[in-house]
Short mmCIF file of C-alpha atoms in Angstrom, two decimals:
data_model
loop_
_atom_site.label_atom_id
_atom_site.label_comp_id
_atom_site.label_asym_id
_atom_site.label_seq_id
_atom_site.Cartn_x
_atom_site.Cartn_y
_atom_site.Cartn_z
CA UNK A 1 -35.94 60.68 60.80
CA UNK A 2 -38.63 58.28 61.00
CA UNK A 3 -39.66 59.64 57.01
CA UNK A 4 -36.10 58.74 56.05
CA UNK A 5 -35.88 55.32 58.00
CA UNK A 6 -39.56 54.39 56.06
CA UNK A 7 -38.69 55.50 52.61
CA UNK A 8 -35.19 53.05 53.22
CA UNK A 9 -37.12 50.32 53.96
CA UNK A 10 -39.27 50.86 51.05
CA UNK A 11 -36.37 51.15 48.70
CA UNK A 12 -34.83 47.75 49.77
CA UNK A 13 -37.96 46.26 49.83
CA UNK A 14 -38.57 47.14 46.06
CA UNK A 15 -34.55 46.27 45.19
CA UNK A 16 -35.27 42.94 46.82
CA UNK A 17 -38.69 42.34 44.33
CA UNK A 18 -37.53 43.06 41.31
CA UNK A 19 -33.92 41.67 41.53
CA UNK A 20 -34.78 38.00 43.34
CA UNK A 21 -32.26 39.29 46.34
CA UNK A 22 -32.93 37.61 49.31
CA UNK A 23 -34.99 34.53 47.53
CA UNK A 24 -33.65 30.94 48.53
CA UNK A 25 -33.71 29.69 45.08
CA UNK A 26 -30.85 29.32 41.97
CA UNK A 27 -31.30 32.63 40.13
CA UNK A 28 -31.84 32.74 36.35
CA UNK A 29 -29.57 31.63 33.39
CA UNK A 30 -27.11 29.77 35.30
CA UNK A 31 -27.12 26.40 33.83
CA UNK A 32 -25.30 23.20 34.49
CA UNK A 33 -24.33 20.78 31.75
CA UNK A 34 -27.30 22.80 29.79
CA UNK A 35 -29.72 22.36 32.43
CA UNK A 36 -31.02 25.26 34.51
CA UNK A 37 -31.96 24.89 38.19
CA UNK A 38 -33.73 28.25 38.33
CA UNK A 39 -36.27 28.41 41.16
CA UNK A 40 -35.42 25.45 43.40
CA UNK A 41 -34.26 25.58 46.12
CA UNK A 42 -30.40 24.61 46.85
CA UNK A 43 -31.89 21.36 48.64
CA UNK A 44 -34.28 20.72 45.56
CA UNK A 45 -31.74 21.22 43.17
CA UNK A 46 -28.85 18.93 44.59
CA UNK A 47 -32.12 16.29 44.54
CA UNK A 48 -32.76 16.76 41.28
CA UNK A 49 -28.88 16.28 40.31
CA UNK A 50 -28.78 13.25 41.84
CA UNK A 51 -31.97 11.92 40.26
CA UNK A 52 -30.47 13.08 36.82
CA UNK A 53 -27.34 10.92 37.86
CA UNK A 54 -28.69 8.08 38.91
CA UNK A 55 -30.93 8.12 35.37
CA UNK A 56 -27.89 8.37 33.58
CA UNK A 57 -26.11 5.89 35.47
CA UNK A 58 -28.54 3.21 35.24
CA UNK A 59 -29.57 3.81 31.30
CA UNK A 60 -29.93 0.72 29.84
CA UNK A 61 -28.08 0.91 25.73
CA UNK A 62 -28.31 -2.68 23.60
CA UNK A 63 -25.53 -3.06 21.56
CA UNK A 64 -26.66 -6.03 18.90
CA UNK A 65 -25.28 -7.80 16.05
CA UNK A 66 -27.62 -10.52 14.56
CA UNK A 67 -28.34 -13.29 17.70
CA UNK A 68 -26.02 -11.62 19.85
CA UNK A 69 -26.68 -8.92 22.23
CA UNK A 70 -25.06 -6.87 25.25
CA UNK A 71 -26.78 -4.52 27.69
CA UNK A 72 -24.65 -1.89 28.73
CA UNK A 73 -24.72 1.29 31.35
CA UNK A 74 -22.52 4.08 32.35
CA UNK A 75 -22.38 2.14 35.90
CA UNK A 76 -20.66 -1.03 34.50
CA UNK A 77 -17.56 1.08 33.91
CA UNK A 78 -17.84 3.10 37.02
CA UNK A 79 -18.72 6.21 35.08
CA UNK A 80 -19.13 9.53 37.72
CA UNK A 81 -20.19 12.92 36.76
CA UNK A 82 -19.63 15.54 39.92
CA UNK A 83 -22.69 17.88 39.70
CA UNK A 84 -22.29 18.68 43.03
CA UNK A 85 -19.33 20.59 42.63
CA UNK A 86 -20.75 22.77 39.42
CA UNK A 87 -24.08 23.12 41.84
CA UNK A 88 -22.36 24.27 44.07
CA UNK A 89 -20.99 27.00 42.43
CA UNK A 90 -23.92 27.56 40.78
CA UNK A 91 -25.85 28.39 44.58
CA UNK A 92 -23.30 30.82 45.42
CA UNK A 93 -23.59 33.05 42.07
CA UNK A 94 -26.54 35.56 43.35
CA UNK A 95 -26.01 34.42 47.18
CA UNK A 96 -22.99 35.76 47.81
CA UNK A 97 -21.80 39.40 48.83
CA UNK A 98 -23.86 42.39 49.93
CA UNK A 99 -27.15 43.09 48.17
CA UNK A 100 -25.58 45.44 45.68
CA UNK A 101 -22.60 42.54 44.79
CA UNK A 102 -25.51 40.01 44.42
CA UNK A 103 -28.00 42.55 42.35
CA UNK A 104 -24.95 43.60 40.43
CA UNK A 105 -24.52 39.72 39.70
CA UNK A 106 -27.86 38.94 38.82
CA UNK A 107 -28.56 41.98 36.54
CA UNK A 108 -25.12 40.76 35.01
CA UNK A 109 -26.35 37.12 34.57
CA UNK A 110 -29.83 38.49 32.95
CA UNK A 111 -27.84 39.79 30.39
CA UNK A 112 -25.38 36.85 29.64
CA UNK A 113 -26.14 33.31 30.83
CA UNK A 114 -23.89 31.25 32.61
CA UNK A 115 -23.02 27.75 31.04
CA UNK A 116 -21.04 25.17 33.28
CA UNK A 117 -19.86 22.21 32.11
CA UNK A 118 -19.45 18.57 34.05
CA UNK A 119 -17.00 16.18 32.23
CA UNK A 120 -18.07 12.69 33.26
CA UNK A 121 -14.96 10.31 34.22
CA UNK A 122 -14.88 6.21 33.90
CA UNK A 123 -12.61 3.19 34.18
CA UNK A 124 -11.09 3.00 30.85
CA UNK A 125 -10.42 -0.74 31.91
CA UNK A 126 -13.76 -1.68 32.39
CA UNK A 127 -15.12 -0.57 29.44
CA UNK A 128 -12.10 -2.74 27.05
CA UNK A 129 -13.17 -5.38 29.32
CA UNK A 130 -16.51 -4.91 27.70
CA UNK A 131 -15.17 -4.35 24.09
CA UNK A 132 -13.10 -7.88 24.76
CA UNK A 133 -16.35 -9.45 25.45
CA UNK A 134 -17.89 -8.60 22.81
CA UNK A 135 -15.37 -9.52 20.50
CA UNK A 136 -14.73 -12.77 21.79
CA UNK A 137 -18.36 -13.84 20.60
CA UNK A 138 -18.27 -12.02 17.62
CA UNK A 139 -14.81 -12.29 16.14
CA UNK A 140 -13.64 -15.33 13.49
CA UNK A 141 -10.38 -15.96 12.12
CA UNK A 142 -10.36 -15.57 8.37
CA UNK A 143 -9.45 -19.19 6.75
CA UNK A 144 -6.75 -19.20 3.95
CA UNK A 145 -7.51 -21.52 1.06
CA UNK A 146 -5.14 -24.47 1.15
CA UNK A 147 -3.37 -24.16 -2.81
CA UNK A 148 -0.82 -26.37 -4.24
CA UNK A 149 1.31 -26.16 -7.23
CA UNK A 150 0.32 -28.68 -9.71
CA UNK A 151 2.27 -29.14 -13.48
CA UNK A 152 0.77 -26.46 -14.98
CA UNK A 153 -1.52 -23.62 -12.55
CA UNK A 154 -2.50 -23.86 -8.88
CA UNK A 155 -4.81 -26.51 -7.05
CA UNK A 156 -7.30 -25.52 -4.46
CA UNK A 157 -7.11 -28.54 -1.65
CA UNK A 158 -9.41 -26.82 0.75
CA UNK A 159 -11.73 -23.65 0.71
CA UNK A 160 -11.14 -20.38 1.89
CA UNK A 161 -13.25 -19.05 4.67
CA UNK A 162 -13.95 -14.89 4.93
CA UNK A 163 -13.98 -14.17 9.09
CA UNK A 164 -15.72 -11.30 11.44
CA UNK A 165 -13.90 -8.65 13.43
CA UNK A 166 -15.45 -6.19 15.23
CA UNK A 167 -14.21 -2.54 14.75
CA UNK A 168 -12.68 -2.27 18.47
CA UNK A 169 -11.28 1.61 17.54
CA UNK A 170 -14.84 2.43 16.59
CA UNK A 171 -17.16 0.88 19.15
CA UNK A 172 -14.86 2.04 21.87
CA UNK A 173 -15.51 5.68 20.19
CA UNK A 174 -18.91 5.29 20.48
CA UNK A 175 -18.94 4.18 24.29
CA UNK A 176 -17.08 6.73 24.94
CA UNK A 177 -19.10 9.68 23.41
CA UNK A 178 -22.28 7.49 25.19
CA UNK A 179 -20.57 8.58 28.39
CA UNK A 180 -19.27 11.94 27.73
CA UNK A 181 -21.48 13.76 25.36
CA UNK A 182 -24.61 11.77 25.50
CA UNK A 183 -24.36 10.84 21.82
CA UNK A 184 -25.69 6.88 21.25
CA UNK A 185 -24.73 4.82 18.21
CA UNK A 186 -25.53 1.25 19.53
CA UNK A 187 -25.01 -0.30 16.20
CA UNK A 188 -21.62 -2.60 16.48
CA UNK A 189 -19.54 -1.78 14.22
CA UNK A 190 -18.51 -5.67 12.54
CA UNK A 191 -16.29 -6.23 9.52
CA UNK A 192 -15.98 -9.12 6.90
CA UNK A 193 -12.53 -10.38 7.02
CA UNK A 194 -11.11 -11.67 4.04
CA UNK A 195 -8.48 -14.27 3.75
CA UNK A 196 -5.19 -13.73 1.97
CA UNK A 197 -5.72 -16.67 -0.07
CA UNK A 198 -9.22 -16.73 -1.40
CA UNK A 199 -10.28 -20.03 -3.15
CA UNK A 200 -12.63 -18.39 -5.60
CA UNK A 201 -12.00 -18.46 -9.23
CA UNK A 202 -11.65 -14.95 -9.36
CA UNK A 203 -8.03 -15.55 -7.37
CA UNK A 204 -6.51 -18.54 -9.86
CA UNK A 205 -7.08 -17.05 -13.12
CA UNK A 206 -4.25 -15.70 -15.64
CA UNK A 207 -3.10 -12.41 -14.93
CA UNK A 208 -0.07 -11.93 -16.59
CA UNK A 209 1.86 -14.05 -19.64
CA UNK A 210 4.36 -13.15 -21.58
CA UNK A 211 6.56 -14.90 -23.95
CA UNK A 212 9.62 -14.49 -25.96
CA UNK A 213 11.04 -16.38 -29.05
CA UNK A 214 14.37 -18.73 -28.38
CA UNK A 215 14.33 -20.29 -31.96
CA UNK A 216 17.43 -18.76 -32.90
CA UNK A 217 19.40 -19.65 -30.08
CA UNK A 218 21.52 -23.11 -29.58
CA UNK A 219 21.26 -25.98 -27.33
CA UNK A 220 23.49 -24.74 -24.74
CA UNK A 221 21.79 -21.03 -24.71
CA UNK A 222 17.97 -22.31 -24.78
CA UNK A 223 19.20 -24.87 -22.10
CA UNK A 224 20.27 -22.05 -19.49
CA UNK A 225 17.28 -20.25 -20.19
CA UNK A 226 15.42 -23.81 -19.43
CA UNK A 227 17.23 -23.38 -16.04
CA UNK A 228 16.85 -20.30 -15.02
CA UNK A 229 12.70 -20.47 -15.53
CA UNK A 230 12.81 -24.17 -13.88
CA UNK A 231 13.75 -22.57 -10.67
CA UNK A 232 10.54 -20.01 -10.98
CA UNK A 233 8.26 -22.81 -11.88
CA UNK A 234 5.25 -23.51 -9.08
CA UNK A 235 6.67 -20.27 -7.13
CA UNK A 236 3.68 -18.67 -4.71
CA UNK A 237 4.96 -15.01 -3.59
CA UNK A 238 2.17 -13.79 -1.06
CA UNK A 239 1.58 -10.00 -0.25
CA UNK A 240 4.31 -8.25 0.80
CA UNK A 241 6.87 -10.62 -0.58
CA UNK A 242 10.22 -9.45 -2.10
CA UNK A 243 11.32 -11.65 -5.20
CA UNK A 244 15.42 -11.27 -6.46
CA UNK A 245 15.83 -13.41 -9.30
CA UNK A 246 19.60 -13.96 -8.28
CA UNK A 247 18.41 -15.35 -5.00
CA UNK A 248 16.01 -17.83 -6.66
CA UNK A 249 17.99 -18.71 -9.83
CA UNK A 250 21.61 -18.88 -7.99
CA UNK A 251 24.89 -18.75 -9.22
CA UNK A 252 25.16 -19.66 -12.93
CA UNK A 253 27.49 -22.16 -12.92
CA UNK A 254 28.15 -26.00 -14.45
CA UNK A 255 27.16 -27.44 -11.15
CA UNK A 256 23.69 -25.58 -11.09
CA UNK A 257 23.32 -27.10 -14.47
CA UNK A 258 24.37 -23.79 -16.92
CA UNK A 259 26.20 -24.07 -19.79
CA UNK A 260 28.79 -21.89 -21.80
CA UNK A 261 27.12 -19.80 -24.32
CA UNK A 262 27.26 -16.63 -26.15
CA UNK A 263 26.09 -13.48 -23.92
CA UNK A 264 27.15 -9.44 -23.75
CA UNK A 265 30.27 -7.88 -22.39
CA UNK A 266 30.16 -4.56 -22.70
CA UNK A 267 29.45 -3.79 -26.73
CA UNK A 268 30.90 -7.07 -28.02
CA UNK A 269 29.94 -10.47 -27.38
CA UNK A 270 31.63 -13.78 -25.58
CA UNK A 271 31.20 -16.68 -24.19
CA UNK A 272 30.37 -17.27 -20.74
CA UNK A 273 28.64 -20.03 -18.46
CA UNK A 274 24.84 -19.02 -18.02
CA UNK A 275 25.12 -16.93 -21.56
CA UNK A 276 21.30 -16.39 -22.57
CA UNK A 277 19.98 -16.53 -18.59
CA UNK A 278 18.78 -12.26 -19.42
CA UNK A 279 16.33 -13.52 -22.01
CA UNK A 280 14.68 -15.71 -18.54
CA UNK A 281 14.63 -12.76 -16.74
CA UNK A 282 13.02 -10.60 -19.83
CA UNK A 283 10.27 -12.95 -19.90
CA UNK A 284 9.61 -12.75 -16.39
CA UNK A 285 9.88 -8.79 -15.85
CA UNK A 286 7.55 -8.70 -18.73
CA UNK A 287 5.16 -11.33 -17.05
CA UNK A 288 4.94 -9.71 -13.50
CA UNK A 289 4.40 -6.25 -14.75
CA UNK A 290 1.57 -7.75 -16.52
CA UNK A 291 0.30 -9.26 -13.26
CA UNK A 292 0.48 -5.65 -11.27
CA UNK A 293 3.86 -6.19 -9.09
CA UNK A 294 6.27 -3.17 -8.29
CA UNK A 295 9.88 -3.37 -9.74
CA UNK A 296 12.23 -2.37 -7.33
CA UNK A 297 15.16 -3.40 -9.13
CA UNK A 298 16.12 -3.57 -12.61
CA UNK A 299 18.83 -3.10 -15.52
CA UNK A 300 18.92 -2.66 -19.07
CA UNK A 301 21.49 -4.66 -21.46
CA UNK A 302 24.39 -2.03 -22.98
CA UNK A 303 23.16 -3.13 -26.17
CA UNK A 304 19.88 -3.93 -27.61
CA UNK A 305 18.53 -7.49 -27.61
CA UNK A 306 16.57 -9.22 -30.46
CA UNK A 307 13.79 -10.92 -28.23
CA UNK A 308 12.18 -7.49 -26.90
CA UNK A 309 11.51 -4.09 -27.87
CA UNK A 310 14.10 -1.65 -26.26
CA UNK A 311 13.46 -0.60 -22.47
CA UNK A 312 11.12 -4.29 -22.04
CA UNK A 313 14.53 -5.86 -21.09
CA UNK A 314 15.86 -6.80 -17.86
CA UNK A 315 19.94 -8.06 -17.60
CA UNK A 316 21.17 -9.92 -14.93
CA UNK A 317 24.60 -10.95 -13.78
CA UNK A 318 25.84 -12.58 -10.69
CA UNK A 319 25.27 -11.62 -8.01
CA UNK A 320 25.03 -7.53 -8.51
CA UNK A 321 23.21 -7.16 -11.21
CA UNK A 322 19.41 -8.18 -10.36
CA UNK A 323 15.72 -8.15 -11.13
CA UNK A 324 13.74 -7.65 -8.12
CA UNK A 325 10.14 -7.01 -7.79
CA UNK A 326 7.55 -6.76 -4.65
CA UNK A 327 4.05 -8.32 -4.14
CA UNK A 328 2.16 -4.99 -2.99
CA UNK A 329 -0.74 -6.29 -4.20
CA UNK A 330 -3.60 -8.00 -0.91
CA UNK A 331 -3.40 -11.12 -2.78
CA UNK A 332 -0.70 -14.24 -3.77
CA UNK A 333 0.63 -14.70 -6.99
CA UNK A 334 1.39 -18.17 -8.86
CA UNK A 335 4.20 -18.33 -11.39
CA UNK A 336 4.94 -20.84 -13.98
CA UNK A 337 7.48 -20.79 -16.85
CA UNK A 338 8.00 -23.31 -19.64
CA UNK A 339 10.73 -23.46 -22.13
CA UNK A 340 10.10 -25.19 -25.98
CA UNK A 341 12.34 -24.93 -28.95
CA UNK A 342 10.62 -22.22 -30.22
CA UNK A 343 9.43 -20.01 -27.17
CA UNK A 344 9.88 -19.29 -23.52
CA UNK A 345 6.75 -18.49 -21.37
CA UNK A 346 6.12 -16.84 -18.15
CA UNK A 347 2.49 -17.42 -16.97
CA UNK A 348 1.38 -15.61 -13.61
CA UNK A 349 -2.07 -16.83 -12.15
CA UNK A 350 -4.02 -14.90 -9.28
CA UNK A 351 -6.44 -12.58 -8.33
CA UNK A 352 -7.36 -10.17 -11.24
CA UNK A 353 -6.09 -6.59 -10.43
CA UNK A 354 -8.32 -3.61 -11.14
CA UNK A 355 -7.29 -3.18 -14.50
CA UNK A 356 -4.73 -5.24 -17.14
CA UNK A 357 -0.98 -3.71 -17.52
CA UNK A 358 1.38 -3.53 -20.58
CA UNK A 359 4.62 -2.37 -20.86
CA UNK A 360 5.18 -0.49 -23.89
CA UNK A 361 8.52 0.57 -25.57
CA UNK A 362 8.72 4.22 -26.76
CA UNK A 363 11.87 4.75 -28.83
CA UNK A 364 12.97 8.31 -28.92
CA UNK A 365 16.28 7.89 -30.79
CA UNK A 366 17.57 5.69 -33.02
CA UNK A 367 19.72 4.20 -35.46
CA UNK A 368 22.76 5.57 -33.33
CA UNK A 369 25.82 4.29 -35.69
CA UNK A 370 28.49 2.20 -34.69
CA UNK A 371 31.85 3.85 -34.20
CA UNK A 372 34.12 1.32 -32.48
CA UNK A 373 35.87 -1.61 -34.17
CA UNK A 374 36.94 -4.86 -32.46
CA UNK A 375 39.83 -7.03 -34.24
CA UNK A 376 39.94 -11.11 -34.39
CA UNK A 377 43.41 -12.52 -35.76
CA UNK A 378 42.45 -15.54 -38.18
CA UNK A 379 45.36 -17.69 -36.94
CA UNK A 380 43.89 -20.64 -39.74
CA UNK A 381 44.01 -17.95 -42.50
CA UNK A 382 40.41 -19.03 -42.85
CA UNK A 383 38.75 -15.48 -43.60
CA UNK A 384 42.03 -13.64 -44.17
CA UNK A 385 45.86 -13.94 -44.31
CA UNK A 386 47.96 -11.02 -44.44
CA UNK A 387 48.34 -8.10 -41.92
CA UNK A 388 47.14 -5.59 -44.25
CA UNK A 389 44.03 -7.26 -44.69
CA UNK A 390 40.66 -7.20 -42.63
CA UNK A 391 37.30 -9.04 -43.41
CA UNK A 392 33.90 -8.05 -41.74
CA UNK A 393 32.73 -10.71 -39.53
CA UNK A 394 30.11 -8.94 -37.80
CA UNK A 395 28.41 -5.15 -38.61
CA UNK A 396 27.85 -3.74 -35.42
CA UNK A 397 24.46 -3.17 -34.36
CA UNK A 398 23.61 0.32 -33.96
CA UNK A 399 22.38 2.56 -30.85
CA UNK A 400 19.03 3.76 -29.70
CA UNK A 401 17.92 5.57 -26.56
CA UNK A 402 14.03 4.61 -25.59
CA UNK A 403 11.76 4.60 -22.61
CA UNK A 404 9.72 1.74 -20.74
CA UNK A 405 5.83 3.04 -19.66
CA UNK A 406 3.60 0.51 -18.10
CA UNK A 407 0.50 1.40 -19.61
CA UNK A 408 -3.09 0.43 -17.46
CA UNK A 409 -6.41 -0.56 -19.78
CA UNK A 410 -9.88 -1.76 -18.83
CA UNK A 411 -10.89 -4.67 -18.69
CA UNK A 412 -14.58 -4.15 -20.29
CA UNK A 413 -13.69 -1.40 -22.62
CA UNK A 414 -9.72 -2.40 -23.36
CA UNK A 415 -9.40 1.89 -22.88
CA UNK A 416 -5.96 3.16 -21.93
CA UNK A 417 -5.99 4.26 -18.13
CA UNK A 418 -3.20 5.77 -17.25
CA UNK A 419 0.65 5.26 -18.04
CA UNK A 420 4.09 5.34 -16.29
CA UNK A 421 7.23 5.27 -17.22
CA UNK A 422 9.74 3.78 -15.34
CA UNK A 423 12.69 3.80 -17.32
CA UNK A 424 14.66 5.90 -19.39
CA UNK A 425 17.27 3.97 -21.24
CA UNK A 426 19.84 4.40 -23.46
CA UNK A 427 21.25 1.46 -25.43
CA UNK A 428 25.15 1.55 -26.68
CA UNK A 429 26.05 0.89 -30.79
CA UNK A 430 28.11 -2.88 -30.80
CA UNK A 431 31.42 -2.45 -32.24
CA UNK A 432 31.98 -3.87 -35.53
CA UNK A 433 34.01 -6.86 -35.86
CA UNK A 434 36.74 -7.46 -38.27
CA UNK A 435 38.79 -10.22 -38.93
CA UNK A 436 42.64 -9.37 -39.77
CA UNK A 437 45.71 -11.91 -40.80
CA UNK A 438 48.81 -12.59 -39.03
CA UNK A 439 51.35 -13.13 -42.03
CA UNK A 440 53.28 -10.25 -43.10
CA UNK A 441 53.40 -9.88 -46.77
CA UNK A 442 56.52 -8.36 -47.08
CA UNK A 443 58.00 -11.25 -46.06
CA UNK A 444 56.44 -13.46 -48.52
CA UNK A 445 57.80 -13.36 -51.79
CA UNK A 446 55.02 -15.42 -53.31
CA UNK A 447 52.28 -12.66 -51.71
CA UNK A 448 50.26 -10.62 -54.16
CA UNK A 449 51.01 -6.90 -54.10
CA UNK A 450 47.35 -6.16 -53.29
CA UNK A 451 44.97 -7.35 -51.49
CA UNK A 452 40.99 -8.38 -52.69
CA UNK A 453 40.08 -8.18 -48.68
CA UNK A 454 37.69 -5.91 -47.36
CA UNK A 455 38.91 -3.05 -44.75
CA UNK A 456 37.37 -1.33 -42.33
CA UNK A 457 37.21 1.65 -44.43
CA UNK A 458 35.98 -0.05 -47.10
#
């Protein structure tokens, strides 16, 4: 018995050596937050914690932009991290359970290492307390250049001014991964603000001008085109801003200064108060496009017009039918319009866009012929007399279906960029006119039997 007692003894005595049992000390690949605390003892190891804590607590970081400077540690936003917990469980892996539970353990933990994790905690209002500091030295309001409309471009009065603005999405990303993954990026992350109005050259230069010829129209039809471009002229529309040409022009009326001329109904022509107030708004679609600003709104005439190329048209009629376009652009534009004898002009100034823009016809049918007729009864027997008669007054104009692209080029090279089309129109014949008499000749005994007039056949 005592043989069997000794050779016991021996046995746990060897299980004990070679497995750790029974040592006072964290075993082997346990590790805390990627530290191990293998061979202290539970007191040393909850000391060494706390010295680890208290170093990270008290870490002094710089965060510096040129004169300026903050010091800044986990402790100024209460930051914690709770090793004592993870220790704690750490301890009691090996330590607990008979000897063949803990050597079972520790062969186990030999084999595959144990990693526990501590996620540090802080007072999220502390640290934008910080942030704010910070910004409130470093951030400036961006000035706008003061600009004025003068007779013929924009005035500067006073300069523009670019401002600072620190990233506050960004540095708080890098406090934050400071305190929870030990990662430090102590460079502030400041920003140039630019104003919306920029006084340099680069922002009051021609961008867009476009102009179309009003020679052949009369006094009453080049003045309402006059008119409508007045109320355009010295017009700023910043970034963002949403332009309707009805809303600026107005109601085309006698009091708003618009006179009865000839304009399009349908495939003839009339007359009508504001007639020739499309050819305005042709110049200035033209003239935006040129200067980079989305259409958002836009019609073609039913027939084609002389002053454009198919599809670079734009008819309006109050108040549904508009032209509308949008600023999308991070910088103001500044339109003025002038209206001679000869031409009407749309200039746009502002800041140059990345490249210059066209808009290009493309014509992909035409010469549609003109089937309908339209009859004018010469009460003054002027052109014709009889019923059975008909002169021409007017062939009508034929058809065409076409497209609108804005086309993009360089600036350098004058290279085509890219292209777009944004319309796809299609343009209606006129009807022929035809003037016809109101006498009938069988009632006039004096009335040749035949008639010299042209007829519609004819």
């Amino acid at each position: 018995m005592l043989a069997c007692a000794v050779v016991i003894a021996v046995y746990f005595i060897r299980l004990f050596s070679v497995v750790g049992i029974g040592e006072q000390t964290f075993i082997q690949n346990v590790y805390v937050n990627n530290i191990s605390f293998a061979g202290m003892t539970k007191a040393e190891g909850f000391a060494a914690a706390q010295a680890m804590k208290e170093e990270w607590l008290n870490t002094v970081y710089t965060f510096s932009y040129l004169d300026h400077s903050w010091n800044f540690t986990r402790s100024m936003v209460n930051a914690d991290i709770d090793y004592e917990s993870r220790l704690e469980y750490a301890w009691n892996l090996g330590h607990v359970g008979n000897i063949f539970e803990r050597k079972r353990d520790i062969e186990m933990f030999a084999r595959n290492p144990v990693y526990l994790t501590v996620e540090p905690t802080y007072d999220e209002s502390l640290l934008n307390a910080f942030i704010d500091e910070i910004c409130s030295a470093i951030d400036v309001e961006a000035v706008d250049a003061v600009v004025v409309s003068d007779v013929d471009q924009p005035v500067v009065l006073t300069q523009s001014q670019t401002g600072l603005r620190v990233n506050r999405e960004q540095l708080s990303e890098q406090i934050v991964s400071l305190l929870t993954s030990n990662d430090v990026d102590t460079a502030l992350p400041v920003e140039t603000v630019f104003p919306a109005i920029n006084s340099d050259d680069v922002s009051y230069q021609i961008i867009g001008q476009f102009s179309t010829d009003v020679s052949f129209r009369n006094g009453k039809s080049r003045t309402n085109v006059r008119v409508a471009l007045s109320a355009f002229n010295g017009v700023t529309v910043m970034p963002g801003e949403i332009v309707s040409f009805n809303d600026v022009v107005g109601e085309r009326t006698t009091a708003n200064g618009f006179q009865e001329a000839t304009e399009y109904a349908g495939d003839k022509t009339t007359l009508g108060v504001g007639g020739g107030v499309c050819q305005a708004s042709t110049t200035l679609y033209n003239a935006v496009i040129m200067a980079g600003m989305t259409i958002t709104e836009r019609s073609q005439h039913t027939m084609t017009v002389s002053y454009v190329d198919p599809s670079l048209d734009a008819a309006v009629a109050w108040p549904k039918k508009d032209l509308k376009f949008t600023n999308n652009t991070e910088y103001p534009i500044y339109i003025y319009t002038s209206v001679t004898d000869k031409v009407a002009t749309v200039t746009v100034y502002g800041h140059r866009p990345d490249y210059f823009y066209r808009l290009e016809s493309l014509v992909v049918e035409e010469n549609i012929p003109s089937t309908k007729i339209n009859y004018i009864e010469d009460t003054e027997g002027t052109h014709v007399y009889y019923t059975d008669e008909s002169v021409l007054e007017s062939k009508g104009k034929p058809g065409c279906k076409s497209q609108g692209w804005i086309v993009a080029y360089d600036w350098e090279t004058k290279q085509e960029v890219s292209r777009t089309q944004i319309s796809n129109d299609s343009y209606s014949p006129g009807a022929s006119v035809y003037y016809v008499g109101i006498h009938d000749r069988a009632a006039d005994p004096m009335a040749p039997s035949t008639s010299p007039a042209l007829t519609p056949n004819q």
